[in-house]
Coordinates of C-alpha atoms in Angstrom, one line a residue:
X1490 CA 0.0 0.0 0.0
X1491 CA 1.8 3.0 -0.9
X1492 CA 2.6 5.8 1.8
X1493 CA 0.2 8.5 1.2
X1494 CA -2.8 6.3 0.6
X1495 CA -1.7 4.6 4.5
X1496 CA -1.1 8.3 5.9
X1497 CA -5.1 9.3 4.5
X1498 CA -6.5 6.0 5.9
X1499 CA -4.7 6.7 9.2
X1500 CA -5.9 10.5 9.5
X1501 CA -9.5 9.4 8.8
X1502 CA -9.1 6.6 11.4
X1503 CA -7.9 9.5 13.6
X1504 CA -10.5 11.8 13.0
X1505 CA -13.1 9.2 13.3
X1506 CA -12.3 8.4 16.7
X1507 CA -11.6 11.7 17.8
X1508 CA -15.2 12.5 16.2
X1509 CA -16.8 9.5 18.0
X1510 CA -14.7 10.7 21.2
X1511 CA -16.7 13.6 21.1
X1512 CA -19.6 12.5 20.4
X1513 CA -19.6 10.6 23.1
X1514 CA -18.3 12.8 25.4
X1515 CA -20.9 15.1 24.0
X1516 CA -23.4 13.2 25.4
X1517 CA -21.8 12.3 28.6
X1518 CA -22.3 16.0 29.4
X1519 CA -25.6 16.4 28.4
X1520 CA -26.4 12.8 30.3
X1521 CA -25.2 14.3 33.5
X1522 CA -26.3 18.2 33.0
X1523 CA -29.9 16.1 32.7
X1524 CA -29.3 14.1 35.7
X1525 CA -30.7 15.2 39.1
X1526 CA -27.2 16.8 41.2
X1527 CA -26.7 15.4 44.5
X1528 CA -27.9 17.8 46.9
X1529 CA -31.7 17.5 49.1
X1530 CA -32.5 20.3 50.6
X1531 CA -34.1 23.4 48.7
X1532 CA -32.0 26.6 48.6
X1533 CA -32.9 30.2 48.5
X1534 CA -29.9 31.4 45.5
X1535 CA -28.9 34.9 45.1
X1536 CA -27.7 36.6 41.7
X1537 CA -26.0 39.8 42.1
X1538 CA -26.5 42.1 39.2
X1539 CA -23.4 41.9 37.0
X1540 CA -22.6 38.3 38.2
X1541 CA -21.4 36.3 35.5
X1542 CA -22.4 32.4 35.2
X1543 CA -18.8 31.3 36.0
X1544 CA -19.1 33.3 39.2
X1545 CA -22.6 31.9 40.1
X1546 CA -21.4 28.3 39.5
X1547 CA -18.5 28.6 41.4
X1548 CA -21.1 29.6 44.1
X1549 CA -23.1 26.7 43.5
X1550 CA -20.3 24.7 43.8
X1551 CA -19.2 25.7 46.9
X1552 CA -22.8 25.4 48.5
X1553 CA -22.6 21.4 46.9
X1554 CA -24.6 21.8 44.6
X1555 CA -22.9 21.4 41.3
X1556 CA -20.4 18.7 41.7
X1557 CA -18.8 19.1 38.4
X1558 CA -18.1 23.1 38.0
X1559 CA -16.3 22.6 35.0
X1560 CA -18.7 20.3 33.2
X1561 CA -21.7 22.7 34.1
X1562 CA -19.4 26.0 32.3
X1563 CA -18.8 23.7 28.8
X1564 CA -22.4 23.0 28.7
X1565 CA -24.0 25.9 29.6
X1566 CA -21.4 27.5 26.6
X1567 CA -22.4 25.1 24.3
X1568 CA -25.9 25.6 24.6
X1569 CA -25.4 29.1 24.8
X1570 CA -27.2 29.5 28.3
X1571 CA -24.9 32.0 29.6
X1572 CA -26.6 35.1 30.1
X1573 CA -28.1 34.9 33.6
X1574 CA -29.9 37.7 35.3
X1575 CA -29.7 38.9 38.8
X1576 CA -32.2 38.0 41.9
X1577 CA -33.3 35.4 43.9
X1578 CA -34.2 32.0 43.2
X1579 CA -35.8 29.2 44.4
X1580 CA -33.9 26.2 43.3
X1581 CA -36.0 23.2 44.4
X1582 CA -34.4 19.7 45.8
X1583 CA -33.0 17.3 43.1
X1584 CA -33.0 19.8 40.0
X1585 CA -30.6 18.8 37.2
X1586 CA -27.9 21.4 36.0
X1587 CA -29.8 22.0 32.8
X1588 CA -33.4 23.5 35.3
X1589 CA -31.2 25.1 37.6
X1590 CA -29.3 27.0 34.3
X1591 CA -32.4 27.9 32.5
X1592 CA -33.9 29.1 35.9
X1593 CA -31.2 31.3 36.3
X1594 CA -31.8 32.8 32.8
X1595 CA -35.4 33.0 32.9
X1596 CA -35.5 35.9 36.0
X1597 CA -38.5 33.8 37.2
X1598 CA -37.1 35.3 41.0
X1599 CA -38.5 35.0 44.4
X1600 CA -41.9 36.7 44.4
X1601 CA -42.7 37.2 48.5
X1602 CA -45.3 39.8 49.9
X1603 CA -46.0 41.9 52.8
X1604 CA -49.7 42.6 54.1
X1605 CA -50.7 46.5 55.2
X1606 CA -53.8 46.1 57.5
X1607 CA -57.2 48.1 57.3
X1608 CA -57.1 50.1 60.4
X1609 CA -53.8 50.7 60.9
X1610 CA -52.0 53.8 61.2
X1611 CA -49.2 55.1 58.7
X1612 CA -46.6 54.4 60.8
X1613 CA -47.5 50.9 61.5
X1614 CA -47.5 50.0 57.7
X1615 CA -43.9 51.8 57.1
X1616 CA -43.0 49.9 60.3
X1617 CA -44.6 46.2 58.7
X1618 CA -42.9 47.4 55.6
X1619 CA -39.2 48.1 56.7
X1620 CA -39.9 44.5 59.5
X1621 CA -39.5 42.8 56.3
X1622 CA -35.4 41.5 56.0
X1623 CA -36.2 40.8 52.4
X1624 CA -37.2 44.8 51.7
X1625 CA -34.3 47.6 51.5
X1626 CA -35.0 50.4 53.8
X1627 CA -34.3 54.0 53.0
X1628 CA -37.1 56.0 54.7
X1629 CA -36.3 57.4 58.2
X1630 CA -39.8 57.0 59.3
X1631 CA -43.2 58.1 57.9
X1632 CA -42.3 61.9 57.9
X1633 CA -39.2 61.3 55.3
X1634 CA -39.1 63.8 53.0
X1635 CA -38.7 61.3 50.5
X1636 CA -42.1 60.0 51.2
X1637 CA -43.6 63.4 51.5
X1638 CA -42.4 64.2 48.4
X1639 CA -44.9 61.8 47.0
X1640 CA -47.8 62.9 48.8
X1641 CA -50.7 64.9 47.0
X1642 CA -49.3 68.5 47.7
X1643 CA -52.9 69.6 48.8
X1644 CA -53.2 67.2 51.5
X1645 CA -49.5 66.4 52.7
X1646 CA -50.4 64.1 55.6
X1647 CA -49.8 60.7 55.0
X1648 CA -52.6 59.2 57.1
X1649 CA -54.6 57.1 55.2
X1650 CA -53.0 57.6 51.5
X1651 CA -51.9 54.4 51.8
X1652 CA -54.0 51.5 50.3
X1653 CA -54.9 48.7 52.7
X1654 CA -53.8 45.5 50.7
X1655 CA -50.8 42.9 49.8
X1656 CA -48.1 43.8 47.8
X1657 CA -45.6 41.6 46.4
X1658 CA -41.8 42.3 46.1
X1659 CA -38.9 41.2 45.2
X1660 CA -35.9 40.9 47.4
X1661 CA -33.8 44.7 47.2
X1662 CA -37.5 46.3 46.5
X1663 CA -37.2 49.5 48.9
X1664 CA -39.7 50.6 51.0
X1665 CA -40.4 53.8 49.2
X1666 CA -41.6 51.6 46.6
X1667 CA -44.2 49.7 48.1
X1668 CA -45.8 52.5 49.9
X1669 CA -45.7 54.8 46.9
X1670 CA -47.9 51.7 44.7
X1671 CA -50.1 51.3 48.3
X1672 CA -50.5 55.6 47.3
X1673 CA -50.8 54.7 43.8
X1674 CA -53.5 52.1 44.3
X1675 CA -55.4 54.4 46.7
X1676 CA -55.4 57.5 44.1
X1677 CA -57.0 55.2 41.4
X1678 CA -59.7 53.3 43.9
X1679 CA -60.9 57.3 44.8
X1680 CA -60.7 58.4 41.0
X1681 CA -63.0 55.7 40.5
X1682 CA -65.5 55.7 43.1
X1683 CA -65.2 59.6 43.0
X1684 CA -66.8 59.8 39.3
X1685 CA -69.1 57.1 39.9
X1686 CA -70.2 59.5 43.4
X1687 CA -74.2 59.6 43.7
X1688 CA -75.7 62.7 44.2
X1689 CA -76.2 63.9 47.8
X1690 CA -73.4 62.8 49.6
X1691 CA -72.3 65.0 51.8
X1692 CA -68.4 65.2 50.2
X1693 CA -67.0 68.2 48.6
X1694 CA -63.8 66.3 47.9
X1695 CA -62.3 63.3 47.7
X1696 CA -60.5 63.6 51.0
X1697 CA -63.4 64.1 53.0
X1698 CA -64.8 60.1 51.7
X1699 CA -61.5 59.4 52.4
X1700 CA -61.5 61.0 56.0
X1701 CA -65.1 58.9 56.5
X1702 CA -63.5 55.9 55.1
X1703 CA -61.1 55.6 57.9
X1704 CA -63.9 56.5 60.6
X1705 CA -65.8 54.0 59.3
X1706 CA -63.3 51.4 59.3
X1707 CA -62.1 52.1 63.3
X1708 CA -65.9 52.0 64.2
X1709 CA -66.3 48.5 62.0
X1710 CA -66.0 45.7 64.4
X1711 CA -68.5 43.2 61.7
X1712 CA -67.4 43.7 57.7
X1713 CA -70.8 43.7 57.3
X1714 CA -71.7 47.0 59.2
X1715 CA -69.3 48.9 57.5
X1716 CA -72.6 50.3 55.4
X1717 CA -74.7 50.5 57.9
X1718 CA -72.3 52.6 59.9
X1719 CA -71.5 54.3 57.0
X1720 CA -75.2 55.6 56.6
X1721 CA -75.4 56.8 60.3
X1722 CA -73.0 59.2 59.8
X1723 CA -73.5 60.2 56.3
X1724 CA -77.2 61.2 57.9
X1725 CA -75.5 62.7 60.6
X1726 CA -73.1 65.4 58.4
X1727 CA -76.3 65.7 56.0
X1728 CA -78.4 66.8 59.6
X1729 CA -75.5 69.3 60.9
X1730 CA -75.0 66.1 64.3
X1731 CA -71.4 66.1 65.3
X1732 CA -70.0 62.6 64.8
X1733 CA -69.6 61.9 68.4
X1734 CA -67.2 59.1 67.4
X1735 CA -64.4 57.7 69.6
X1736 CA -61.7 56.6 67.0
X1737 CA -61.2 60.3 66.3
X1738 CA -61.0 61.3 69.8
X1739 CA -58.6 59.1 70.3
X1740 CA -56.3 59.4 67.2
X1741 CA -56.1 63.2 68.4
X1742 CA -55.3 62.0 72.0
X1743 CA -51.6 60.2 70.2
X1744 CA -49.4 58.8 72.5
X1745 CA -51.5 60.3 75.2
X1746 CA -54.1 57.6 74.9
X1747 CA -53.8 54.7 77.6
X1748 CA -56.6 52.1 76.7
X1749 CA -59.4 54.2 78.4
X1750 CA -61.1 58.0 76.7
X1751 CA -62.2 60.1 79.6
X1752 CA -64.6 62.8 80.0
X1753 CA -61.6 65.2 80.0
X1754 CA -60.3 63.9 76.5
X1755 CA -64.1 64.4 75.4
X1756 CA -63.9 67.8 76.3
X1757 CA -60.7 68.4 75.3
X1758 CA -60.6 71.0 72.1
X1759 CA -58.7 69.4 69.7
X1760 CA -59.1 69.5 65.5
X1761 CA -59.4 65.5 65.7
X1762 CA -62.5 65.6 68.7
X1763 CA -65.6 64.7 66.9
X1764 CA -67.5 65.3 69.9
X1765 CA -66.4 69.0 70.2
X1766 CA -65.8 69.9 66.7
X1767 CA -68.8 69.5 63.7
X1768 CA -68.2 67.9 60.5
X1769 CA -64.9 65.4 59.8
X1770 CA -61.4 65.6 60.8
X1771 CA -59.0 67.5 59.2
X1772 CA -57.0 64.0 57.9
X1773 CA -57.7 60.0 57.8
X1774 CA -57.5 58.5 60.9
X1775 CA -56.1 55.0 59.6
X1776 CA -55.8 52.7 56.3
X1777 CA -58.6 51.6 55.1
X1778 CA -59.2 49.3 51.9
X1779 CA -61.9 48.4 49.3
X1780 CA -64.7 47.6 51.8
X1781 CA -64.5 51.1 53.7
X1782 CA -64.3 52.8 50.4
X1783 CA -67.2 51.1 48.8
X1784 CA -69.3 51.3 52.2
X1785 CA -68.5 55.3 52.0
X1786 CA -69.6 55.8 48.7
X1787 CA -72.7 53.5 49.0
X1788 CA -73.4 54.0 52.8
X1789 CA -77.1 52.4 53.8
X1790 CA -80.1 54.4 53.5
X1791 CA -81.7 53.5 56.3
X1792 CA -82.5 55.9 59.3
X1793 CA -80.6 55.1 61.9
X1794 CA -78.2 58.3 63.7
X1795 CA -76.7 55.9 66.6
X1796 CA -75.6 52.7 67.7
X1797 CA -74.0 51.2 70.5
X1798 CA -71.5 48.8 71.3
X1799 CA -73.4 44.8 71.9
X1800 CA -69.8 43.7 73.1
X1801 CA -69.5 41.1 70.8
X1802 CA -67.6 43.1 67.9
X1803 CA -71.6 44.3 66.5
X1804 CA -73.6 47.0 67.1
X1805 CA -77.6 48.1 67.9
X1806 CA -78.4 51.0 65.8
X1807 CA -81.1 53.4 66.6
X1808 CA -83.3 55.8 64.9
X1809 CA -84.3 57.8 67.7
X1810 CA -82.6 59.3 70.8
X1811 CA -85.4 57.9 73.1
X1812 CA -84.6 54.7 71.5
X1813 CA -80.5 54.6 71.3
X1814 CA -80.5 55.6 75.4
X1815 CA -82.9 52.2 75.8
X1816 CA -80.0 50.5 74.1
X1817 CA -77.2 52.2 76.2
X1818 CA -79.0 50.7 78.8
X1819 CA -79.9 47.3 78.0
X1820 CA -76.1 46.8 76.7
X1821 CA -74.0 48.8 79.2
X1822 CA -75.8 49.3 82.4
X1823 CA -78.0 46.2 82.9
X1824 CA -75.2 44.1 81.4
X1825 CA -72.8 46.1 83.9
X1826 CA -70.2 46.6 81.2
X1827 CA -67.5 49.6 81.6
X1828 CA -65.1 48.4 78.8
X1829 CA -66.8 50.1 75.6
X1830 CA -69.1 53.3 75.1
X1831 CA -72.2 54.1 72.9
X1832 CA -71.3 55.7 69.5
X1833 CA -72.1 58.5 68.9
X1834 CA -73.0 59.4 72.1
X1835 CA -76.6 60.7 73.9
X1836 CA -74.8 64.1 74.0

Protein backbone atom coordinates (compact mmCIF):
# COMPACT_ATOMS: atom_id res chain seq x y z
CA UNK A 1 0.00 0.00 0.00
CA UNK A 2 1.82 3.03 -0.93
CA UNK A 3 2.64 5.84 1.81
CA UNK A 4 0.18 8.46 1.20
CA UNK A 5 -2.84 6.29 0.60
CA UNK A 6 -1.67 4.59 4.50
CA UNK A 7 -1.08 8.35 5.87
CA UNK A 8 -5.08 9.30 4.50
CA UNK A 9 -6.54 6.00 5.88
CA UNK A 10 -4.72 6.72 9.20
CA UNK A 11 -5.89 10.47 9.47
CA UNK A 12 -9.52 9.39 8.84
CA UNK A 13 -9.09 6.63 11.44
CA UNK A 14 -7.86 9.52 13.62
CA UNK A 15 -10.48 11.82 13.03
CA UNK A 16 -13.08 9.16 13.26
CA UNK A 17 -12.29 8.40 16.71
CA UNK A 18 -11.64 11.69 17.76
CA UNK A 19 -15.20 12.48 16.24
CA UNK A 20 -16.84 9.49 17.96
CA UNK A 21 -14.70 10.69 21.18
CA UNK A 22 -16.69 13.62 21.06
CA UNK A 23 -19.61 12.50 20.37
CA UNK A 24 -19.59 10.63 23.11
CA UNK A 25 -18.30 12.78 25.40
CA UNK A 26 -20.91 15.13 24.05
CA UNK A 27 -23.39 13.16 25.39
CA UNK A 28 -21.78 12.28 28.63
CA UNK A 29 -22.33 15.99 29.35
CA UNK A 30 -25.63 16.37 28.37
CA UNK A 31 -26.35 12.79 30.27
CA UNK A 32 -25.22 14.34 33.48
CA UNK A 33 -26.29 18.15 33.01
CA UNK A 34 -29.90 16.13 32.71
CA UNK A 35 -29.33 14.14 35.69
CA UNK A 36 -30.66 15.21 39.13
CA UNK A 37 -27.24 16.78 41.15
CA UNK A 38 -26.73 15.43 44.53
CA UNK A 39 -27.93 17.80 46.90
CA UNK A 40 -31.65 17.50 49.12
CA UNK A 41 -32.54 20.31 50.64
CA UNK A 42 -34.14 23.45 48.71
CA UNK A 43 -31.97 26.61 48.56
CA UNK A 44 -32.89 30.21 48.47
CA UNK A 45 -29.90 31.40 45.55
CA UNK A 46 -28.94 34.94 45.06
CA UNK A 47 -27.69 36.61 41.67
CA UNK A 48 -25.97 39.79 42.10
CA UNK A 49 -26.50 42.12 39.22
CA UNK A 50 -23.45 41.90 36.98
CA UNK A 51 -22.57 38.33 38.15
CA UNK A 52 -21.36 36.26 35.49
CA UNK A 53 -22.37 32.35 35.17
CA UNK A 54 -18.81 31.31 36.05
CA UNK A 55 -19.07 33.28 39.17
CA UNK A 56 -22.58 31.89 40.15
CA UNK A 57 -21.44 28.26 39.48
CA UNK A 58 -18.48 28.56 41.38
CA UNK A 59 -21.11 29.61 44.14
CA UNK A 60 -23.09 26.68 43.50
CA UNK A 61 -20.27 24.74 43.84
CA UNK A 62 -19.15 25.66 46.91
CA UNK A 63 -22.80 25.44 48.54
CA UNK A 64 -22.60 21.36 46.95
CA UNK A 65 -24.65 21.77 44.62
CA UNK A 66 -22.91 21.43 41.34
CA UNK A 67 -20.35 18.68 41.73
CA UNK A 68 -18.78 19.08 38.44
CA UNK A 69 -18.05 23.14 37.98
CA UNK A 70 -16.25 22.63 35.00
CA UNK A 71 -18.72 20.28 33.16
CA UNK A 72 -21.73 22.67 34.14
CA UNK A 73 -19.42 25.98 32.34
CA UNK A 74 -18.83 23.67 28.83
CA UNK A 75 -22.45 22.98 28.71
CA UNK A 76 -24.01 25.87 29.64
CA UNK A 77 -21.42 27.54 26.60
CA UNK A 78 -22.36 25.07 24.26
CA UNK A 79 -25.90 25.56 24.56
CA UNK A 80 -25.44 29.08 24.80
CA UNK A 81 -27.22 29.48 28.31
CA UNK A 82 -24.86 32.01 29.62
CA UNK A 83 -26.64 35.12 30.07
CA UNK A 84 -28.07 34.89 33.63
CA UNK A 85 -29.90 37.74 35.33
CA UNK A 86 -29.65 38.88 38.78
CA UNK A 87 -32.15 38.02 41.89
CA UNK A 88 -33.26 35.39 43.91
CA UNK A 89 -34.16 32.01 43.24
CA UNK A 90 -35.81 29.22 44.36
CA UNK A 91 -33.86 26.15 43.26
CA UNK A 92 -35.98 23.21 44.43
CA UNK A 93 -34.43 19.68 45.78
CA UNK A 94 -32.96 17.32 43.08
CA UNK A 95 -33.00 19.80 39.96
CA UNK A 96 -30.63 18.80 37.22
CA UNK A 97 -27.92 21.45 36.02
CA UNK A 98 -29.84 22.00 32.84
CA UNK A 99 -33.36 23.48 35.27
CA UNK A 100 -31.16 25.09 37.65
CA UNK A 101 -29.31 27.04 34.31
CA UNK A 102 -32.41 27.91 32.47
CA UNK A 103 -33.85 29.07 35.94
CA UNK A 104 -31.19 31.31 36.29
CA UNK A 105 -31.78 32.77 32.78
CA UNK A 106 -35.36 33.00 32.92
CA UNK A 107 -35.48 35.91 36.00
CA UNK A 108 -38.55 33.77 37.23
CA UNK A 109 -37.05 35.32 41.02
CA UNK A 110 -38.46 35.01 44.44
CA UNK A 111 -41.91 36.65 44.39
CA UNK A 112 -42.68 37.16 48.51
CA UNK A 113 -45.34 39.80 49.94
CA UNK A 114 -46.03 41.90 52.83
CA UNK A 115 -49.69 42.57 54.09
CA UNK A 116 -50.72 46.49 55.24
CA UNK A 117 -53.82 46.07 57.54
CA UNK A 118 -57.16 48.08 57.26
CA UNK A 119 -57.06 50.14 60.42
CA UNK A 120 -53.79 50.67 60.87
CA UNK A 121 -51.96 53.76 61.18
CA UNK A 122 -49.22 55.13 58.68
CA UNK A 123 -46.63 54.41 60.81
CA UNK A 124 -47.54 50.89 61.47
CA UNK A 125 -47.54 49.98 57.70
CA UNK A 126 -43.90 51.75 57.12
CA UNK A 127 -43.02 49.87 60.31
CA UNK A 128 -44.64 46.24 58.71
CA UNK A 129 -42.91 47.37 55.55
CA UNK A 130 -39.24 48.10 56.72
CA UNK A 131 -39.95 44.48 59.50
CA UNK A 132 -39.51 42.80 56.26
CA UNK A 133 -35.40 41.48 55.98
CA UNK A 134 -36.20 40.84 52.37
CA UNK A 135 -37.20 44.76 51.74
CA UNK A 136 -34.30 47.55 51.46
CA UNK A 137 -34.98 50.39 53.80
CA UNK A 138 -34.28 53.95 52.96
CA UNK A 139 -37.05 55.99 54.68
CA UNK A 140 -36.25 57.42 58.21
CA UNK A 141 -39.84 56.98 59.28
CA UNK A 142 -43.25 58.08 57.94
CA UNK A 143 -42.25 61.91 57.88
CA UNK A 144 -39.19 61.25 55.29
CA UNK A 145 -39.05 63.84 53.03
CA UNK A 146 -38.69 61.29 50.48
CA UNK A 147 -42.06 59.95 51.23
CA UNK A 148 -43.61 63.38 51.45
CA UNK A 149 -42.37 64.19 48.41
CA UNK A 150 -44.93 61.77 47.02
CA UNK A 151 -47.79 62.95 48.80
CA UNK A 152 -50.75 64.88 46.98
CA UNK A 153 -49.29 68.49 47.69
CA UNK A 154 -52.86 69.62 48.83
CA UNK A 155 -53.20 67.16 51.47
CA UNK A 156 -49.47 66.41 52.73
CA UNK A 157 -50.39 64.13 55.61
CA UNK A 158 -49.84 60.71 55.00
CA UNK A 159 -52.65 59.16 57.14
CA UNK A 160 -54.62 57.11 55.23
CA UNK A 161 -53.03 57.59 51.52
CA UNK A 162 -51.89 54.40 51.85
CA UNK A 163 -54.02 51.46 50.31
CA UNK A 164 -54.94 48.69 52.66
CA UNK A 165 -53.81 45.49 50.71
CA UNK A 166 -50.83 42.88 49.81
CA UNK A 167 -48.13 43.82 47.83
CA UNK A 168 -45.62 41.55 46.38
CA UNK A 169 -41.77 42.34 46.12
CA UNK A 170 -38.88 41.17 45.18
CA UNK A 171 -35.90 40.90 47.39
CA UNK A 172 -33.76 44.68 47.20
CA UNK A 173 -37.48 46.34 46.52
CA UNK A 174 -37.25 49.48 48.89
CA UNK A 175 -39.66 50.60 50.99
CA UNK A 176 -40.41 53.80 49.18
CA UNK A 177 -41.59 51.58 46.60
CA UNK A 178 -44.23 49.72 48.12
CA UNK A 179 -45.79 52.52 49.87
CA UNK A 180 -45.65 54.77 46.87
CA UNK A 181 -47.94 51.69 44.69
CA UNK A 182 -50.08 51.25 48.33
CA UNK A 183 -50.53 55.57 47.25
CA UNK A 184 -50.83 54.66 43.84
CA UNK A 185 -53.53 52.13 44.34
CA UNK A 186 -55.37 54.45 46.73
CA UNK A 187 -55.38 57.46 44.14
CA UNK A 188 -57.00 55.21 41.38
CA UNK A 189 -59.70 53.31 43.94
CA UNK A 190 -60.89 57.26 44.79
CA UNK A 191 -60.71 58.39 41.02
CA UNK A 192 -62.96 55.67 40.45
CA UNK A 193 -65.54 55.66 43.07
CA UNK A 194 -65.20 59.59 42.95
CA UNK A 195 -66.76 59.81 39.32
CA UNK A 196 -69.13 57.09 39.95
CA UNK A 197 -70.20 59.55 43.40
CA UNK A 198 -74.18 59.65 43.70
CA UNK A 199 -75.70 62.74 44.16
CA UNK A 200 -76.16 63.94 47.77
CA UNK A 201 -73.35 62.76 49.55
CA UNK A 202 -72.31 64.96 51.76
CA UNK A 203 -68.45 65.21 50.17
CA UNK A 204 -66.97 68.20 48.64
CA UNK A 205 -63.84 66.29 47.86
CA UNK A 206 -62.28 63.31 47.71
CA UNK A 207 -60.48 63.57 51.01
CA UNK A 208 -63.39 64.09 53.03
CA UNK A 209 -64.79 60.10 51.67
CA UNK A 210 -61.46 59.38 52.42
CA UNK A 211 -61.55 60.95 55.97
CA UNK A 212 -65.11 58.94 56.54
CA UNK A 213 -63.52 55.89 55.08
CA UNK A 214 -61.12 55.58 57.94
CA UNK A 215 -63.87 56.55 60.60
CA UNK A 216 -65.76 54.05 59.27
CA UNK A 217 -63.30 51.45 59.30
CA UNK A 218 -62.09 52.08 63.25
CA UNK A 219 -65.94 52.01 64.22
CA UNK A 220 -66.27 48.49 61.95
CA UNK A 221 -65.97 45.67 64.43
CA UNK A 222 -68.48 43.17 61.67
CA UNK A 223 -67.43 43.67 57.68
CA UNK A 224 -70.78 43.69 57.31
CA UNK A 225 -71.72 47.01 59.21
CA UNK A 226 -69.28 48.93 57.52
CA UNK A 227 -72.63 50.32 55.43
CA UNK A 228 -74.69 50.50 57.85
CA UNK A 229 -72.30 52.59 59.91
CA UNK A 230 -71.49 54.32 57.03
CA UNK A 231 -75.23 55.56 56.61
CA UNK A 232 -75.45 56.83 60.31
CA UNK A 233 -72.96 59.16 59.77
CA UNK A 234 -73.51 60.25 56.31
CA UNK A 235 -77.23 61.25 57.87
CA UNK A 236 -75.53 62.75 60.62
CA UNK A 237 -73.12 65.43 58.41
CA UNK A 238 -76.28 65.74 55.98
CA UNK A 239 -78.37 66.78 59.64
CA UNK A 240 -75.51 69.25 60.90
CA UNK A 241 -74.98 66.08 64.30
CA UNK A 242 -71.43 66.11 65.34
CA UNK A 243 -70.01 62.64 64.79
CA UNK A 244 -69.61 61.91 68.44
CA UNK A 245 -67.16 59.09 67.42
CA UNK A 246 -64.41 57.67 69.61
CA UNK A 247 -61.68 56.61 66.99
CA UNK A 248 -61.24 60.34 66.31
CA UNK A 249 -61.05 61.34 69.75
CA UNK A 250 -58.55 59.13 70.34
CA UNK A 251 -56.32 59.41 67.20
CA UNK A 252 -56.08 63.25 68.36
CA UNK A 253 -55.26 61.98 72.04
CA UNK A 254 -51.62 60.21 70.20
CA UNK A 255 -49.40 58.82 72.46
CA UNK A 256 -51.50 60.32 75.18
CA UNK A 257 -54.10 57.64 74.94
CA UNK A 258 -53.77 54.74 77.62
CA UNK A 259 -56.56 52.10 76.71
CA UNK A 260 -59.38 54.23 78.42
CA UNK A 261 -61.13 57.99 76.75
CA UNK A 262 -62.17 60.12 79.59
CA UNK A 263 -64.59 62.75 80.05
CA UNK A 264 -61.62 65.22 80.01
CA UNK A 265 -60.33 63.95 76.55
CA UNK A 266 -64.06 64.43 75.45
CA UNK A 267 -63.93 67.77 76.31
CA UNK A 268 -60.69 68.36 75.33
CA UNK A 269 -60.63 71.02 72.06
CA UNK A 270 -58.69 69.42 69.66
CA UNK A 271 -59.09 69.46 65.47
CA UNK A 272 -59.36 65.49 65.65
CA UNK A 273 -62.49 65.58 68.69
CA UNK A 274 -65.60 64.65 66.93
CA UNK A 275 -67.54 65.28 69.94
CA UNK A 276 -66.43 69.04 70.17
CA UNK A 277 -65.81 69.93 66.66
CA UNK A 278 -68.83 69.54 63.72
CA UNK A 279 -68.22 67.88 60.48
CA UNK A 280 -64.86 65.40 59.79
CA UNK A 281 -61.44 65.64 60.77
CA UNK A 282 -59.00 67.49 59.25
CA UNK A 283 -57.02 63.96 57.93
CA UNK A 284 -57.67 59.99 57.80
CA UNK A 285 -57.46 58.47 60.95
CA UNK A 286 -56.14 54.96 59.60
CA UNK A 287 -55.78 52.69 56.32
CA UNK A 288 -58.59 51.60 55.13
CA UNK A 289 -59.21 49.34 51.92
CA UNK A 290 -61.87 48.41 49.34
CA UNK A 291 -64.66 47.65 51.77
CA UNK A 292 -64.51 51.06 53.72
CA UNK A 293 -64.30 52.84 50.45
CA UNK A 294 -67.21 51.07 48.82
CA UNK A 295 -69.27 51.30 52.23
CA UNK A 296 -68.46 55.26 52.01
CA UNK A 297 -69.63 55.79 48.70
CA UNK A 298 -72.71 53.49 48.99
CA UNK A 299 -73.43 53.98 52.82
CA UNK A 300 -77.12 52.44 53.82
CA UNK A 301 -80.07 54.41 53.52
CA UNK A 302 -81.71 53.50 56.25
CA UNK A 303 -82.53 55.90 59.26
CA UNK A 304 -80.57 55.14 61.86
CA UNK A 305 -78.23 58.26 63.73
CA UNK A 306 -76.74 55.88 66.57
CA UNK A 307 -75.63 52.68 67.67
CA UNK A 308 -73.96 51.19 70.48
CA UNK A 309 -71.46 48.76 71.31
CA UNK A 310 -73.39 44.81 71.88
CA UNK A 311 -69.82 43.72 73.14
CA UNK A 312 -69.46 41.10 70.83
CA UNK A 313 -67.64 43.08 67.89
CA UNK A 314 -71.56 44.30 66.47
CA UNK A 315 -73.64 47.04 67.12
CA UNK A 316 -77.56 48.06 67.89
CA UNK A 317 -78.38 51.00 65.80
CA UNK A 318 -81.07 53.43 66.65
CA UNK A 319 -83.26 55.83 64.89
CA UNK A 320 -84.32 57.77 67.69
CA UNK A 321 -82.57 59.34 70.83
CA UNK A 322 -85.39 57.85 73.09
CA UNK A 323 -84.56 54.75 71.54
CA UNK A 324 -80.47 54.57 71.31
CA UNK A 325 -80.46 55.64 75.44
CA UNK A 326 -82.85 52.17 75.80
CA UNK A 327 -80.03 50.54 74.07
CA UNK A 328 -77.19 52.17 76.23
CA UNK A 329 -78.96 50.73 78.81
CA UNK A 330 -79.88 47.30 77.98
CA UNK A 331 -76.06 46.78 76.68
CA UNK A 332 -74.00 48.77 79.19
CA UNK A 333 -75.79 49.30 82.44
CA UNK A 334 -78.05 46.17 82.93
CA UNK A 335 -75.20 44.08 81.40
CA UNK A 336 -72.84 46.12 83.90
CA UNK A 337 -70.17 46.61 81.19
CA UNK A 338 -67.48 49.61 81.56
CA UNK A 339 -65.12 48.42 78.79
CA UNK A 340 -66.81 50.13 75.63
CA UNK A 341 -69.05 53.27 75.08
CA UNK A 342 -72.18 54.11 72.88
CA UNK A 343 -71.25 55.73 69.48
CA UNK A 344 -72.08 58.53 68.91
CA UNK A 345 -73.04 59.39 72.07
CA UNK A 346 -76.61 60.67 73.95
CA UNK A 347 -74.82 64.08 73.97
Amino acid sequence: MPMVKRIIITIVILITLAAAGAAASLYGLNYWAEQPLAYSAPLEFEVSRGETLTSAVNRLAQLSVVSIPKAALIYSKLKKQTHIQFGEYYIAPNQSWDQINRLLMSGQVIERSVTLVEGWTAAAALAAVQGHDKITKTLSGIDDPALTAILPSEHPHPEGWFFADTYSFHKGDTDLSIMRRALQKMQQAMAVLWQGKADGLPYQTPYEALVMASIVEKETGVPSERSVIAGVFTRRLQKNMRLQTDPTVIYGLGSRYQGNITRKHLREATTYNTYVIKGLPPTPIALVGQAALDAVFNPDNGKALYFVAKGDGSHYFSETLAEHNKAVREYQILKRRTDYRSTPTTQ
